[in-house]
GROMACS .gro file of C-alpha atoms in nm:
model
   89
    1ALA     CA    1   0.000   0.000   0.000
    2ALA     CA    2   0.287   0.237   0.076
    3GLN     CA    3   0.414   0.212  -0.281
    4HIS     CA    4   0.086   0.363  -0.405
    5GLU     CA    5   0.102   0.668  -0.180
    6ASN     CA    6   0.359   0.840  -0.400
    7LEU     CA    7   0.185   0.782  -0.733
    8THR     CA    8   0.011   1.119  -0.731
    9ASP     CA    9   0.304   1.321  -0.599
   10ASP     CA   10   0.413   1.421  -0.951
   11LEU     CA   11   0.065   1.519  -1.069
   12PRO     CA   12  -0.032   1.887  -1.069
   13ASP     CA   13  -0.292   1.984  -0.811
   14VAL     CA   14  -0.587   2.097  -1.020
   15GLY     CA   15  -0.807   2.117  -0.715
   16PHE     CA   16  -1.178   2.062  -0.699
   17ASP     CA   17  -1.356   2.341  -0.876
   18PRO     CA   18  -1.736   2.318  -0.848
   19GLU     CA   19  -1.783   2.566  -1.131
   20ARG     CA   20  -1.570   2.352  -1.360
   21VAL     CA   21  -1.771   2.044  -1.266
   22LEU     CA   22  -2.098   2.226  -1.340
   23LEU     CA   23  -1.967   2.347  -1.677
   24GLY     CA   24  -1.862   1.992  -1.761
   25ASN     CA   25  -2.202   1.858  -1.660
   26ASP     CA   26  -2.374   2.124  -1.873
   27ALA     CA   27  -2.155   2.039  -2.172
   28LEU     CA   28  -2.229   1.669  -2.131
   29SER     CA   29  -2.601   1.739  -2.104
   30ASP     CA   30  -2.586   1.951  -2.422
   31LEU     CA   31  -2.401   1.671  -2.604
   32ILE     CA   32  -2.655   1.408  -2.498
   33GLN     CA   33  -2.940   1.634  -2.609
   34ALA     CA   34  -2.772   1.694  -2.947
   35ILE     CA   35  -2.719   1.321  -3.002
   36SER     CA   36  -3.082   1.252  -2.911
   37LYS     CA   37  -3.191   1.479  -3.198
   38MET     CA   38  -3.018   1.255  -3.453
   39PRO     CA   39  -3.211   0.986  -3.640
   40ALA     CA   40  -3.185   0.646  -3.468
   41ARG     CA   41  -2.956   0.490  -3.731
   42THR     CA   42  -2.723   0.793  -3.717
   43GLN     CA   43  -2.714   0.769  -3.337
   44THR     CA   44  -2.619   0.403  -3.360
   45ILE     CA   45  -2.340   0.465  -3.609
   46PHE     CA   46  -2.213   0.765  -3.410
   47ALA     CA   47  -2.205   0.555  -3.091
   48LEU     CA   48  -2.030   0.261  -3.257
   49TYR     CA   49  -1.764   0.493  -3.396
   50HIS     CA   50  -1.703   0.719  -3.098
   51PHE     CA   51  -1.788   0.502  -2.798
   52ASP     CA   52  -1.703   0.152  -2.924
   53GLN     CA   53  -1.411   0.285  -3.131
   54ARG     CA   54  -1.505   0.083  -3.437
   55THR     CA   55  -1.387   0.175  -3.784
   56HIS     CA   56  -1.620   0.276  -4.062
   57ALA     CA   57  -1.551  -0.060  -4.230
   58GLU     CA   58  -1.631  -0.255  -3.912
   59ILE     CA   59  -1.955  -0.062  -3.865
   60ALA     CA   60  -2.055  -0.116  -4.228
   61ARG     CA   61  -1.984  -0.488  -4.204
   62SER     CA   62  -2.174  -0.533  -3.877
   63LEU     CA   63  -2.480  -0.338  -4.001
   64GLY     CA   64  -2.474  -0.480  -4.353
   65ILE     CA   65  -2.440  -0.139  -4.519
   66ALA     CA   66  -2.182   0.027  -4.742
   67VAL     CA   67  -1.888   0.215  -4.594
   68ARG     CA   68  -2.008   0.520  -4.786
   69THR     CA   69  -2.341   0.498  -4.600
   70VAL     CA   70  -2.153   0.499  -4.269
   71GLU     CA   71  -1.959   0.803  -4.387
   72ASP     CA   72  -2.284   0.978  -4.482
   73HIS     CA   73  -2.431   0.910  -4.138
   74MET     CA   74  -2.115   1.039  -3.969
   75ALA     CA   75  -2.132   1.357  -4.179
   76ARG     CA   76  -2.496   1.402  -4.074
   77ALA     CA   77  -2.403   1.341  -3.710
   78ASN     CA   78  -2.126   1.602  -3.727
   79ALA     CA   79  -2.359   1.851  -3.894
   80CYS     CA   80  -2.619   1.789  -3.623
   81LEU     CA   81  -2.361   1.846  -3.348
   82LEU     CA   82  -2.240   2.167  -3.510
   83ALA     CA   83  -2.596   2.292  -3.548
   84SER     CA   84  -2.683   2.205  -3.188
   85LEU     CA   85  -2.359   2.294  -3.013
   86GLY     CA   86  -2.201   2.549  -3.246
   87ARG     CA   87  -1.838   2.572  -3.345
   88GLY     CA   88  -1.715   2.801  -3.070
   89ARG     CA   89  -1.815   2.600  -2.767
   0.00000   0.00000   0.00000
């Protein structure tokens, strides 16, 4: 147990900042809301790509669709996020 006590000694102390936590929670809430506005198939493809870290080819193969269709859904997802969240946030 003693060997683990020094693991955080070299890390910067960022402190607990409630405002930062609230801003992070707000940003996460905004992201979830933006994703929920996407069509179901686009949500699925977005989640497989970003959360399951699957490639476009893997997604296409698993859903039985063309890679180009996956790319189209990802472009729609990105457009939806930009429209909902804006570029400057």
